[in-house]
mmCIF file of C-alpha atoms in Angstrom:
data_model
loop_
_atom_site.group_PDB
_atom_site.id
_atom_site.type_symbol
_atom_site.label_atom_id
_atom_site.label_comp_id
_atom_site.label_asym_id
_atom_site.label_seq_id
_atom_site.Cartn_x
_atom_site.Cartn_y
_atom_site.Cartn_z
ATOM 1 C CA UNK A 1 85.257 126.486 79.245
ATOM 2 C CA UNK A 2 86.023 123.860 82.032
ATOM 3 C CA UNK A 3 87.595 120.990 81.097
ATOM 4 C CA UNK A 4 85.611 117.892 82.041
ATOM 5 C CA UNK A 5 87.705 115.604 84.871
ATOM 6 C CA UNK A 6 89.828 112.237 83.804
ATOM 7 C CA UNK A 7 87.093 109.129 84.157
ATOM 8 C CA UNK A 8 88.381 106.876 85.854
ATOM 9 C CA UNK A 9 89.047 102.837 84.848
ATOM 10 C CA UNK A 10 88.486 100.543 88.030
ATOM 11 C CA UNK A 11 88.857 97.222 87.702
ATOM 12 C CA UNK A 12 87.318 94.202 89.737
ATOM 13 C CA UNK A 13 90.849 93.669 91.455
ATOM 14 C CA UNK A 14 90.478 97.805 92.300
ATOM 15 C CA UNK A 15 86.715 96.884 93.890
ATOM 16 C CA UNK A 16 88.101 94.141 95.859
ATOM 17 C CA UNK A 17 90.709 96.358 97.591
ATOM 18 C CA UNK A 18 88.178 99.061 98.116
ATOM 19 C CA UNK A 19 85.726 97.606 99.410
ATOM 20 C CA UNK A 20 84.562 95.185 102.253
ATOM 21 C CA UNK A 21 81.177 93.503 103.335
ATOM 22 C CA UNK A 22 80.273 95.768 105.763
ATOM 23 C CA UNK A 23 81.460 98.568 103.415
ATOM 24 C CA UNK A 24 78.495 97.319 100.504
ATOM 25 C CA UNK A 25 76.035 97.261 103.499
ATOM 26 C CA UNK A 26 76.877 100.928 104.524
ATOM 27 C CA UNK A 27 76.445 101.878 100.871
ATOM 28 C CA UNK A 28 73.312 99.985 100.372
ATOM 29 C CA UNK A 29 71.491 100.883 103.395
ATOM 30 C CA UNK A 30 72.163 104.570 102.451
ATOM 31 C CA UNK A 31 70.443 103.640 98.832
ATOM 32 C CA UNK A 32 67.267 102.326 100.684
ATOM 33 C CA UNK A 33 67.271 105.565 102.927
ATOM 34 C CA UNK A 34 67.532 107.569 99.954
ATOM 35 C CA UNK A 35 65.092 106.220 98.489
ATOM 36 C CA UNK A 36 62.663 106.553 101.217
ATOM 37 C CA UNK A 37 63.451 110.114 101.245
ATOM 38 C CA UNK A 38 62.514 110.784 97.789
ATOM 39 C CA UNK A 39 66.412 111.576 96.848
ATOM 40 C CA UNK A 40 66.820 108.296 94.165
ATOM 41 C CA UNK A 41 64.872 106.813 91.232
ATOM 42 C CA UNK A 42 65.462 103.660 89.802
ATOM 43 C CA UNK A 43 63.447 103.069 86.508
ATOM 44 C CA UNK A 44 62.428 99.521 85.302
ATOM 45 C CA UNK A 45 65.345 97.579 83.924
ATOM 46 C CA UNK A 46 65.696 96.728 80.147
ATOM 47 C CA UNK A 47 65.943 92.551 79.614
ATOM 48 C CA UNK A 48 67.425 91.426 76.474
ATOM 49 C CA UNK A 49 67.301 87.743 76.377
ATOM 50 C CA UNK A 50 69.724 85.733 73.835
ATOM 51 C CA UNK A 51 69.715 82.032 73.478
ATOM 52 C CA UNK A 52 72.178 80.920 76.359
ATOM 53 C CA UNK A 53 71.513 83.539 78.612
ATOM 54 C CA UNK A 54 70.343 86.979 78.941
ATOM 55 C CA UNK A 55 71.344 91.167 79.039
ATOM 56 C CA UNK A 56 69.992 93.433 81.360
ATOM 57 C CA UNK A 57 70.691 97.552 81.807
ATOM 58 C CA UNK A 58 69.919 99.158 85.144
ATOM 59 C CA UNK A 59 70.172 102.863 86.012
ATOM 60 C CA UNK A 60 69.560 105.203 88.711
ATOM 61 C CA UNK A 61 70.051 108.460 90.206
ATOM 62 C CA UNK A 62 71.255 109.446 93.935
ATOM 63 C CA UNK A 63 71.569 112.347 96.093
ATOM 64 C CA UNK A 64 74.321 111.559 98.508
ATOM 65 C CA UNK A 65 76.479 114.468 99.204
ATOM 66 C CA UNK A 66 76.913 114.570 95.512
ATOM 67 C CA UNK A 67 74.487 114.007 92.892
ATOM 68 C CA UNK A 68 75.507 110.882 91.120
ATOM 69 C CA UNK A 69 74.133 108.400 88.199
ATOM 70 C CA UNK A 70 75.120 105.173 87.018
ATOM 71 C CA UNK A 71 73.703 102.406 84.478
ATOM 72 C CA UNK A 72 75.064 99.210 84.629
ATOM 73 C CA UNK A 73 75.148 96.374 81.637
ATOM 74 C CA UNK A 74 75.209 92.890 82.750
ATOM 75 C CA UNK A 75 75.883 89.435 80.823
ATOM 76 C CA UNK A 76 74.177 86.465 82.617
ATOM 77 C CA UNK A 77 75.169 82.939 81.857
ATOM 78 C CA UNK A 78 74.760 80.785 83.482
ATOM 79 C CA UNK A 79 76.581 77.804 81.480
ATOM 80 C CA UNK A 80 79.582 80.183 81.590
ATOM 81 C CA UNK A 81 81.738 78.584 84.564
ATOM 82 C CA UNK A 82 80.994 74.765 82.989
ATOM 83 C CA UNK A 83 81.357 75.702 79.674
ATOM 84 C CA UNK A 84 83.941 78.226 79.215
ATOM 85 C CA UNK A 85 85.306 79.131 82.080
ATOM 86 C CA UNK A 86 83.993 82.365 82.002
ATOM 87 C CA UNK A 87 82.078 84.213 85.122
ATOM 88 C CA UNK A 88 78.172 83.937 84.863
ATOM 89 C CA UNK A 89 77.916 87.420 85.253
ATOM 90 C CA UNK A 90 80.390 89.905 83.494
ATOM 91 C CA UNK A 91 79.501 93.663 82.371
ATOM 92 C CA UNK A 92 80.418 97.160 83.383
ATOM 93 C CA UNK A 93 79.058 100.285 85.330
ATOM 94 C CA UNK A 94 79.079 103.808 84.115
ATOM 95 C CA UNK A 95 78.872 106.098 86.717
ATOM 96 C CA UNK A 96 78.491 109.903 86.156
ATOM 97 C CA UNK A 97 78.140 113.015 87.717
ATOM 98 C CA UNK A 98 74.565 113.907 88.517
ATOM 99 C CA UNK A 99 74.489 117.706 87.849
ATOM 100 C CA UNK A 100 76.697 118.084 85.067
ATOM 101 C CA UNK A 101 77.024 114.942 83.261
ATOM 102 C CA UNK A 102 80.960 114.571 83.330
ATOM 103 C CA UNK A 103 82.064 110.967 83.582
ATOM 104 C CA UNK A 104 83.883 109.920 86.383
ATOM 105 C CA UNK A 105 84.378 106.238 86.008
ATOM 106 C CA UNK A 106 83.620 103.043 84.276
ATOM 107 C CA UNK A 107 83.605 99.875 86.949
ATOM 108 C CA UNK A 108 84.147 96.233 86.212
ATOM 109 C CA UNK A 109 80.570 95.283 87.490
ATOM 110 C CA UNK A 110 81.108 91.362 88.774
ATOM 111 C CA UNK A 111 82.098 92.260 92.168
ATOM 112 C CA UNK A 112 79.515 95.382 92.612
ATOM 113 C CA UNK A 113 76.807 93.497 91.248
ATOM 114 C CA UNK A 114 77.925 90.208 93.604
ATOM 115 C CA UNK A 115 78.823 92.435 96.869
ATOM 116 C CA UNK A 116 75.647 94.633 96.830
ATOM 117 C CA UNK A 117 73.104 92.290 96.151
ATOM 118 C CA UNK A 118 74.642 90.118 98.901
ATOM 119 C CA UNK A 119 74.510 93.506 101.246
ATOM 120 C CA UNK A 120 70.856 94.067 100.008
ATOM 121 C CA UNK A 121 69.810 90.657 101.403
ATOM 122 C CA UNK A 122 71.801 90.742 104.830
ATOM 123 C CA UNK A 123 70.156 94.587 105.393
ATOM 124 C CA UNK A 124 66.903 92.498 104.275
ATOM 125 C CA UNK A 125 67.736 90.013 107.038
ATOM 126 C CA UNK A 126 69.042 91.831 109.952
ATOM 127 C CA UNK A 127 65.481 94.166 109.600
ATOM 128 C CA UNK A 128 63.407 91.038 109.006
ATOM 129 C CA UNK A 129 65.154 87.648 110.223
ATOM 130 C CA UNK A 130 64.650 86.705 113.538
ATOM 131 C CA UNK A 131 67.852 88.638 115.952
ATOM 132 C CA UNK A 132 68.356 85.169 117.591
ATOM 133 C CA UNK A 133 68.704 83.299 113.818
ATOM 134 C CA UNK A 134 71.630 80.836 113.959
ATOM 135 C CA UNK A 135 71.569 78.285 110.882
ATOM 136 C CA UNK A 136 71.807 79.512 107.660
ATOM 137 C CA UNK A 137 71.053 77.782 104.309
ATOM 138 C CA UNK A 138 72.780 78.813 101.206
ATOM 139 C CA UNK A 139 70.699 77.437 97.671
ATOM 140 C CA UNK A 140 73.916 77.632 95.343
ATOM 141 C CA UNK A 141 77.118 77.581 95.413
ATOM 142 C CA UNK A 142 78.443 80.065 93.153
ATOM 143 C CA UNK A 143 80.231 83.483 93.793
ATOM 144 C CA UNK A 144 76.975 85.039 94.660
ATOM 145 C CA UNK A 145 76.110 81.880 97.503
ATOM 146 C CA UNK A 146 79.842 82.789 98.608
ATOM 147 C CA UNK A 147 79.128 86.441 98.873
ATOM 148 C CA UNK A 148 76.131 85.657 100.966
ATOM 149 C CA UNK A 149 77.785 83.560 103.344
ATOM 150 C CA UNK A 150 80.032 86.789 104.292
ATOM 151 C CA UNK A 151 77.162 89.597 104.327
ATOM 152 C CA UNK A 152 75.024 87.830 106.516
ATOM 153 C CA UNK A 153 77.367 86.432 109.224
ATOM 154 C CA UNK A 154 78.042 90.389 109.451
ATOM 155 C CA UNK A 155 74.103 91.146 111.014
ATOM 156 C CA UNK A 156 73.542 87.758 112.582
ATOM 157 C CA UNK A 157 74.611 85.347 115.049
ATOM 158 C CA UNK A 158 74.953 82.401 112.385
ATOM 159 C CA UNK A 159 76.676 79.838 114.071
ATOM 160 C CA UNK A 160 75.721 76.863 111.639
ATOM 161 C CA UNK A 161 75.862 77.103 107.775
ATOM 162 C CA UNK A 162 74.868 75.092 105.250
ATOM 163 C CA UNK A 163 75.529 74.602 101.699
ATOM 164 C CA UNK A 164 73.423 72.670 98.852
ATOM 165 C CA UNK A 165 73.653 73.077 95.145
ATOM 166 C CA UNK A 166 72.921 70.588 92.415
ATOM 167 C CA UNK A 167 77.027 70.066 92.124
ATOM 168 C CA UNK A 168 77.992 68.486 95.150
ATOM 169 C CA UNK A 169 81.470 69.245 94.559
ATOM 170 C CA UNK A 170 80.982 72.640 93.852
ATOM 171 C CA UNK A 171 79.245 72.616 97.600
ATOM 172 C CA UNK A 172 81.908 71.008 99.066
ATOM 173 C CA UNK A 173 84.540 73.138 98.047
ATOM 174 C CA UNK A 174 82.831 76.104 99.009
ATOM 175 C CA UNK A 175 82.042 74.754 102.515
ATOM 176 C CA UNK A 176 85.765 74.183 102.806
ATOM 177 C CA UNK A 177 86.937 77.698 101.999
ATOM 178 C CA UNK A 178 83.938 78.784 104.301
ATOM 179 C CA UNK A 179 84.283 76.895 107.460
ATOM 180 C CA UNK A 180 80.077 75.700 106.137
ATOM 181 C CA UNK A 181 78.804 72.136 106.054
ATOM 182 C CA UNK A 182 77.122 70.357 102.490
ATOM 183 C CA UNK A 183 73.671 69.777 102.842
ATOM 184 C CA UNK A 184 73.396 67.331 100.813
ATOM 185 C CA UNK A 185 69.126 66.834 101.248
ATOM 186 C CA UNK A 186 67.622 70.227 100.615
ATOM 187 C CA UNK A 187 64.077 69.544 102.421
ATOM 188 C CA UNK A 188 66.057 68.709 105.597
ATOM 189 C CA UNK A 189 68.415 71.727 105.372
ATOM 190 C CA UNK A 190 65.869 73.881 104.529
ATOM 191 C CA UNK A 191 63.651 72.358 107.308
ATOM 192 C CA UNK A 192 66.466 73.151 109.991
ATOM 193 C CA UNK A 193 67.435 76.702 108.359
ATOM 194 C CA UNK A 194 66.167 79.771 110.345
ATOM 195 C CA UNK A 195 67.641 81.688 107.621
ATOM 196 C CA UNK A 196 68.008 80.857 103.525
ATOM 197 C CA UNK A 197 69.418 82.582 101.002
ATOM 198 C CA UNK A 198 68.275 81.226 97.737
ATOM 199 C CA UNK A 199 70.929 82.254 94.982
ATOM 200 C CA UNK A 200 70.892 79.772 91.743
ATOM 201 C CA UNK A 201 69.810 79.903 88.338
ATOM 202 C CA UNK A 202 66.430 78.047 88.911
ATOM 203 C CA UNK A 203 63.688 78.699 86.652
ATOM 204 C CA UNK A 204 61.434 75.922 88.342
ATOM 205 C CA UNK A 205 60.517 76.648 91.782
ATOM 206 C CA UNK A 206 62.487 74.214 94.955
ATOM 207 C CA UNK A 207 61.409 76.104 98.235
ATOM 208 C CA UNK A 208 58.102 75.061 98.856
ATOM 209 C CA UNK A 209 55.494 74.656 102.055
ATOM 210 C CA UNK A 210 56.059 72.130 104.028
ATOM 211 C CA UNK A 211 59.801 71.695 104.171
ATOM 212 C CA UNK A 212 59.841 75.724 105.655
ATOM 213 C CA UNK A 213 59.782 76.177 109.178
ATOM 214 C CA UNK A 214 57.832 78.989 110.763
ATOM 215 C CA UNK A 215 60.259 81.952 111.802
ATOM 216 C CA UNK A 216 61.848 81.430 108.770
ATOM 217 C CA UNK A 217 63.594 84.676 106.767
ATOM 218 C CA UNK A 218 64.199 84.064 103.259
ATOM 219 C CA UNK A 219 66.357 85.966 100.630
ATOM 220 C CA UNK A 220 65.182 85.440 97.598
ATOM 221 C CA UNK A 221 67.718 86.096 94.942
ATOM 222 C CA UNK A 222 67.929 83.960 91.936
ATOM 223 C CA UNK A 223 65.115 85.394 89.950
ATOM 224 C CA UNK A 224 66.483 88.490 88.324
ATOM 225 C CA UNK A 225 64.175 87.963 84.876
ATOM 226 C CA UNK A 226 61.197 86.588 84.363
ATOM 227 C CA UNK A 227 61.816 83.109 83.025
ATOM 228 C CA UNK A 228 63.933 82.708 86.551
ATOM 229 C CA UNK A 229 62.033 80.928 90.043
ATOM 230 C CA UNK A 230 63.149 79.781 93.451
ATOM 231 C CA UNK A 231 59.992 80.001 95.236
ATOM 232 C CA UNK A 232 56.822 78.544 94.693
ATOM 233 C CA UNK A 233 53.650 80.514 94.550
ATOM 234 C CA UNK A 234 51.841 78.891 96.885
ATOM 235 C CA UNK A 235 55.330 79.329 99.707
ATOM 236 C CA UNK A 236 54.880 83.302 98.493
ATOM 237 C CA UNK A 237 50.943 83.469 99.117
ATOM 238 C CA UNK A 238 51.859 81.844 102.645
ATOM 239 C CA UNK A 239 54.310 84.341 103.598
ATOM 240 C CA UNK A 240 54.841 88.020 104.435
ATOM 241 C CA UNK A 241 56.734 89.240 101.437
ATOM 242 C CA UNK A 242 58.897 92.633 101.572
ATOM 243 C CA UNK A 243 60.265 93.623 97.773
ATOM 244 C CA UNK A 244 63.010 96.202 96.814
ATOM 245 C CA UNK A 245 60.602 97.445 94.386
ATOM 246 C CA UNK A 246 57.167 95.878 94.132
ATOM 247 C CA UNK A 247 56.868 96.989 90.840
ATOM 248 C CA UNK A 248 59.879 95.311 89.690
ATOM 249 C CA UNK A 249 59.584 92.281 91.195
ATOM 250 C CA UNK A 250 55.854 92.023 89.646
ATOM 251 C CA UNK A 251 57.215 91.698 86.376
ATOM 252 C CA UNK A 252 60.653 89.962 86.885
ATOM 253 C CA UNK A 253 60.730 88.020 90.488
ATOM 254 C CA UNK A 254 59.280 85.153 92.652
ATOM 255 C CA UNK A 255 56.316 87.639 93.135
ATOM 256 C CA UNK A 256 56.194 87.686 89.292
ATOM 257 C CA UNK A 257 55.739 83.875 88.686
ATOM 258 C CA UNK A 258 53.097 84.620 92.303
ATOM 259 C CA UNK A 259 50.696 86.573 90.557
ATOM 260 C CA UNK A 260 50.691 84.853 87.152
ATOM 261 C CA UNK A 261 49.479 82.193 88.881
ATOM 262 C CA UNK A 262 46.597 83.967 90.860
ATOM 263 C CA UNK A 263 48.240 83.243 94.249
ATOM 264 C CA UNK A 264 49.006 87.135 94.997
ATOM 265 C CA UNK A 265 48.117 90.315 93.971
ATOM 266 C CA UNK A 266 50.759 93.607 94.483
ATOM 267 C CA UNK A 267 48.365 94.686 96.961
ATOM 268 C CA UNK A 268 49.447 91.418 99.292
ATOM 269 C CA UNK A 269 53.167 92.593 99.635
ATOM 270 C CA UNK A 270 53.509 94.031 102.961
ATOM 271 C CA UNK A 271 55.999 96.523 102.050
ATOM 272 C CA UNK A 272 59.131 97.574 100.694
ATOM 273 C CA UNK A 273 62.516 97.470 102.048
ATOM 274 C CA UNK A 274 63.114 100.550 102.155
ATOM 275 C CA UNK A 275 59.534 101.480 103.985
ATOM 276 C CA UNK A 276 60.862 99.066 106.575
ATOM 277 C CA UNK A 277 64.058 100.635 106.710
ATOM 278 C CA UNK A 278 62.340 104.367 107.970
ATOM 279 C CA UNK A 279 59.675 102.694 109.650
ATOM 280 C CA UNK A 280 57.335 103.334 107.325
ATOM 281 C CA UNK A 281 56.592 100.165 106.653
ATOM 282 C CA UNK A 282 56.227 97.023 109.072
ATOM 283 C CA UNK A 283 58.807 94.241 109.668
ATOM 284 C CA UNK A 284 58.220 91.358 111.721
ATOM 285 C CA UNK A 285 55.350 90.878 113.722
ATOM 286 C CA UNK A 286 55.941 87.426 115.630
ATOM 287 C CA UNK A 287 58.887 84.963 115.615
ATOM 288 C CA UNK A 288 56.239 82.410 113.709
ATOM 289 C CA UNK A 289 56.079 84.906 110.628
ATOM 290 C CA UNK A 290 57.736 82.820 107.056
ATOM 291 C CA UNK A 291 59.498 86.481 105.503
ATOM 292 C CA UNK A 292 60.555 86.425 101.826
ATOM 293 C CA UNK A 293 62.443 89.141 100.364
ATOM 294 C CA UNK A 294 61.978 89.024 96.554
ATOM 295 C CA UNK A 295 65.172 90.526 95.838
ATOM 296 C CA UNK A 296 65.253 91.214 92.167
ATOM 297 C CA UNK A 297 67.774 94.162 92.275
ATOM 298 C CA UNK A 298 67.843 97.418 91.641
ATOM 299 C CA UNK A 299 70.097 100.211 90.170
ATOM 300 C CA UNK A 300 69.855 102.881 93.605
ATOM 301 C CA UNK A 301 72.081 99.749 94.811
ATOM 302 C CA UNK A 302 74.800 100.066 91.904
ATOM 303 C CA UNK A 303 75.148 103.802 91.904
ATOM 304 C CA UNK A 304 74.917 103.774 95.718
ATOM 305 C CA UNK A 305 77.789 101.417 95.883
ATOM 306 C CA UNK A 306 80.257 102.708 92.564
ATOM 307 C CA UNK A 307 79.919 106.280 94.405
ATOM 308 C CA UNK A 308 81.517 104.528 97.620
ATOM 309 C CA UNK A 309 84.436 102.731 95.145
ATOM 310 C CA UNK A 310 84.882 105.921 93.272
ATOM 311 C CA UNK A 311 85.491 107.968 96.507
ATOM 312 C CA UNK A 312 87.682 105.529 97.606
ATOM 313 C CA UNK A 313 89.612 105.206 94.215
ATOM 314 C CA UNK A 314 90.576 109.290 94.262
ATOM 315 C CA UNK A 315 93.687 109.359 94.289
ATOM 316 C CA UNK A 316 94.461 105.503 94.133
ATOM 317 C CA UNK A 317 97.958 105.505 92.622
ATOM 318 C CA UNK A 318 96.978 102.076 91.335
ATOM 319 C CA UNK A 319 93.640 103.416 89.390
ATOM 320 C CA UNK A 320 94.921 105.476 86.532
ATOM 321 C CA UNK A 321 91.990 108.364 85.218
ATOM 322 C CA UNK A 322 92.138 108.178 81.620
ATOM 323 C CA UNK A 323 91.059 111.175 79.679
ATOM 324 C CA UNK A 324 88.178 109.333 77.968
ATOM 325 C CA UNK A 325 86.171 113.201 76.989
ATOM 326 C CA UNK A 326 89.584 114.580 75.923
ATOM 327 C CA UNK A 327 88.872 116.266 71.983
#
């Protein structure tokens, strides 16, 4: 009888080492392609809400040059950093062998779950934004606004960036450590933003028409369940919207909070990212088109990216595999 391999236990300081920016956007554009090929499948997440905040599971399966699978289980909330000095986001990712079952590794999930959605959006923008986009707006300041600011000055020629959140401070001390600017007005940001990334807790909608300039590429971020909103119907009914998965974001995105209020149907999204990606679905069509990318994230993007930690962790002398299936 073979004995199963040593899992191994890889810790957010591991990630960090592993892995850079352009590293998450190799791994997730290779999800999207996979997907488009038929070789992933991400079911629908499981939600479990709790009084200050919220659980979610994700899974998925991927055919890389291995066969892998992963389900990851998230805390979010979002009192944590005020309150307790805790992250906003803390869980773990499982990630097993896809033919046999073994289990390879178990992943601190903060800086997968920060780096790949970040990656997600700046593959979103460098197929969608406009290729002369210069000013970028970041909506919220946390570690996920900070993540974005590095993933999309990799695919554009950002020259200008911008930070608002509710806590000024916050802003400003991100906009230090970034070489960014505080916004402190958000219509006039957003009205001089060619690119916006829209990453806080919101669950009442701030981007609206109006104060959104034509040409403009949004990431849409912040609403990853359903009691979560950045965007306001009437901005999504206006736009071109591209999804990571339609059906996901009908029940847990902006396009959610869209079609409960009879502004879209799933028939009005142009496409998924992943259709654009292969060309089998269309982009941009004029530098005047608003794009939204209701970015509600998906498990193809955690496997996708724990495979390209655990390959790099192999023989780590710093990541210790721990006979976890040992009798």
């Amino acid at each position: 009888m073979t004995t199963a391999p040593d899992a191994l236990i890889i810790t957010r300081r591991d990630v960090r080492r592993s892995m850079k920016p352009s590293d998450y956007l190799e791994a997730v554009e290779q999800a999207f392609r996979a997907a488009a090929a038929g070789k992933a499948f991400s079911p629908h997440p499981m939600h479990i809400p709790v009084p200050r905040g919220g659980f979610h599971a994700k899974g998925a399966s991927i055919s890389l040059n291995n066969d892998y699978v992963a389900v990851k289980i998230n805390g979010n909330f979002p009192a944590n950093p005020a309150e307790h000095g805790l992250p906003t986001i803390q869980g773990a990712i499982v990630l097993a062998d896809g033919i046999n079952g073994a289990l390879l590794a178990i992943l601190d999930s903060i800086e997968v779950t920060l780096r790949r959605t970040a990656a997600a959006s700046a593959l979103a923008a460098k197929l969608l934004a406009r290729p002369d986009s210069t000013t970028l707006l970041i909506c919220g300041c946390g570690e996920q606004g900070r993540a974005h600011v590095e993933a999309i000055r990799e695919v554009l020629p950002i020259e200008h960036c911008l930070l608002w959140d509710l806590d000024h401070d916050r802003a400003g001390q991100l906009a230090v450590e970034m070489d960014c600017n505080v916004a402190m007005d958000l219509e006039s940001a957003a009205r001089s933003a060619d690119v916006i990334a829209a990453c806080t807790p919101a669950r009442e909608p701030y981007l609206y028409p109006g104060i959104i300039n034509p040409g403009t590429f949004i990431a849409a971020v912040g609403a990853d369940n359903p009691d979560k909103s950045e965007i306001s119907p009437r901005l999504m009914a206006a736009a071109t919207v591209v999804t990571d998965i339609t059906a996901q974001c009908s029940t847990m995105g902006d396009l959610h909070h869209a079609i409960e209020a009879g502004d879209m149907t799933e028939a009005d999204v142009r496409a998924e990212l992943a259709e654009v990606l292969v060309g089998a679905g269309m982009g941009r069509t004029s530098p005047e088109e608003i794009i939204i990318f209701d970015s509600t994230g998906i498990g193809l993007q955690d496997v996708a990216a724990a495979a390209a930690i655990y390959k790099r962790c192999i023989g780590d002398p710093a990541v210790q595999p721990v006979a976890l299936s040992a009798p």
